Amino acid sequence: MELSNAGFNLLNALEELWSLRANREPNWRDLINLLQGALAGEPFETYDTVKCVAINEIVSDHLRPWTIEDDDIRSSISILRQAGLDPWKGISAASENK
């Protein structure tokens, strides 16, 4: 239950950050979007340590810096994939529904 609550709190925080996207650079917006897509519809209560550590690493090491570089995006995509999360899920689901 705690994992589920933490997951939904994270989604709410990402949604708040997304509302501020006009104030940040494109890479920052892209990273927020990738995280939101990867976490959408996920059963957070089933997350293992690998997924939790991966998300924490992305938020702490890649989302927090003042400027997000292309390497941060590539690294975050790799971290998500290695943890078993699909950073393109939001995009691929939208194209499958067309």
Short mmCIF file of C-alpha atoms in Angstrom, two decimals:
data_model
loop_
_atom_site.label_atom_id
_atom_site.label_comp_id
_atom_site.label_asym_id
_atom_site.label_seq_id
_atom_site.Cartn_x
_atom_site.Cartn_y
_atom_site.Cartn_z
CA MET A 1 0.00 0.00 0.00
CA GLU A 2 2.87 2.38 0.80
CA LEU A 3 4.42 1.76 -2.63
CA SER A 4 1.12 2.48 -4.32
CA ASN A 5 0.71 5.74 -2.38
CA ALA A 6 4.30 6.76 -3.16
CA GLY A 7 3.75 6.01 -6.85
CA PHE A 8 0.62 8.15 -7.01
CA ASN A 9 2.37 10.93 -5.09
CA LEU A 10 5.17 10.81 -7.67
CA LEU A 11 2.66 11.00 -10.54
CA ASN A 12 1.02 14.02 -8.88
CA ALA A 13 4.42 15.70 -8.46
CA LEU A 14 5.29 15.02 -12.11
CA GLU A 15 1.93 16.48 -13.14
CA GLU A 16 2.67 19.64 -11.14
CA LEU A 17 6.12 19.87 -12.73
CA TRP A 18 4.57 19.37 -16.17
CA SER A 19 2.34 22.40 -15.54
CA LEU A 20 5.57 24.45 -15.21
CA ARG A 21 7.05 23.17 -18.48
CA ALA A 22 6.94 26.54 -20.22
CA ASN A 23 9.60 27.75 -17.79
CA ARG A 24 12.13 25.02 -18.59
CA GLU A 25 14.23 23.78 -21.50
CA PRO A 26 13.00 21.15 -23.98
CA ASN A 27 15.11 18.32 -22.48
CA TRP A 28 13.56 18.90 -19.05
CA ARG A 29 10.10 18.70 -20.58
CA ASP A 30 11.08 15.55 -22.50
CA LEU A 31 12.33 13.84 -19.35
CA ILE A 32 9.14 14.68 -17.43
CA ASN A 33 7.13 13.35 -20.36
CA LEU A 34 9.16 10.12 -20.54
CA LEU A 35 8.70 9.49 -16.82
CA GLN A 36 4.98 10.19 -16.96
CA GLY A 37 4.61 7.84 -19.91
CA ALA A 38 6.66 5.06 -18.32
CA LEU A 39 4.72 5.27 -15.05
CA ALA A 40 1.21 5.65 -16.49
CA GLY A 41 -1.11 2.82 -15.50
CA GLU A 42 1.62 1.03 -13.57
CA PRO A 43 0.72 -1.17 -10.57
CA PHE A 44 3.07 0.57 -8.12
CA GLU A 45 2.30 -1.88 -5.33
CA THR A 46 4.12 -4.59 -7.32
CA TYR A 47 7.31 -2.58 -7.89
CA ASP A 48 10.52 -4.27 -6.89
CA THR A 49 13.70 -2.62 -5.61
CA VAL A 50 15.15 -2.35 -9.13
CA LYS A 51 12.27 -0.22 -10.38
CA CYS A 52 12.22 1.97 -7.27
CA VAL A 53 15.97 2.58 -7.42
CA ALA A 54 15.77 3.37 -11.14
CA ILE A 55 13.06 5.98 -10.65
CA ASN A 56 14.91 7.49 -7.70
CA GLU A 57 18.10 7.68 -9.76
CA ILE A 58 16.37 9.47 -12.63
CA VAL A 59 14.68 11.99 -10.35
CA SER A 60 17.76 12.60 -8.20
CA ASP A 61 20.52 12.51 -10.81
CA HIS A 62 18.87 13.58 -14.05
CA LEU A 63 15.75 15.62 -13.29
CA ARG A 64 17.11 17.77 -10.47
CA PRO A 65 20.08 19.48 -12.19
CA TRP A 66 19.65 23.03 -13.40
CA THR A 67 20.10 22.00 -17.01
CA ILE A 68 19.28 18.63 -18.53
CA GLU A 69 21.58 17.55 -21.33
CA ASP A 70 20.98 15.02 -24.12
CA ASP A 71 23.10 12.53 -22.15
CA ASP A 72 20.65 12.79 -19.24
CA ILE A 73 17.79 11.83 -21.56
CA ARG A 74 19.72 8.89 -23.06
CA SER A 75 20.83 7.69 -19.64
CA SER A 76 17.30 7.95 -18.23
CA ILE A 77 15.88 5.95 -21.13
CA SER A 78 18.50 3.27 -20.52
CA ILE A 79 17.78 3.20 -16.78
CA LEU A 80 14.04 2.84 -17.39
CA ARG A 81 14.54 0.03 -19.89
CA GLN A 82 16.97 -1.85 -17.62
CA ALA A 83 14.40 -1.64 -14.82
CA GLY A 84 11.71 -3.11 -17.08
CA LEU A 85 9.84 0.15 -17.66
CA ASP A 86 8.90 1.35 -21.14
CA PRO A 87 9.74 5.03 -21.64
CA TRP A 88 7.82 5.00 -24.94
CA LYS A 89 4.67 3.35 -23.55
CA GLY A 90 2.64 6.57 -23.74
CA ILE A 91 3.62 7.16 -27.35
CA SER A 92 3.23 3.56 -28.52
CA ALA A 93 -0.15 3.16 -26.79
CA ALA A 94 -1.44 6.29 -28.52
CA SER A 95 -0.35 5.06 -31.95
CA GLU A 96 -1.84 1.58 -31.34
CA ASN A 97 -5.25 3.16 -30.66
CA LYS A 98 -5.35 4.92 -34.04
#
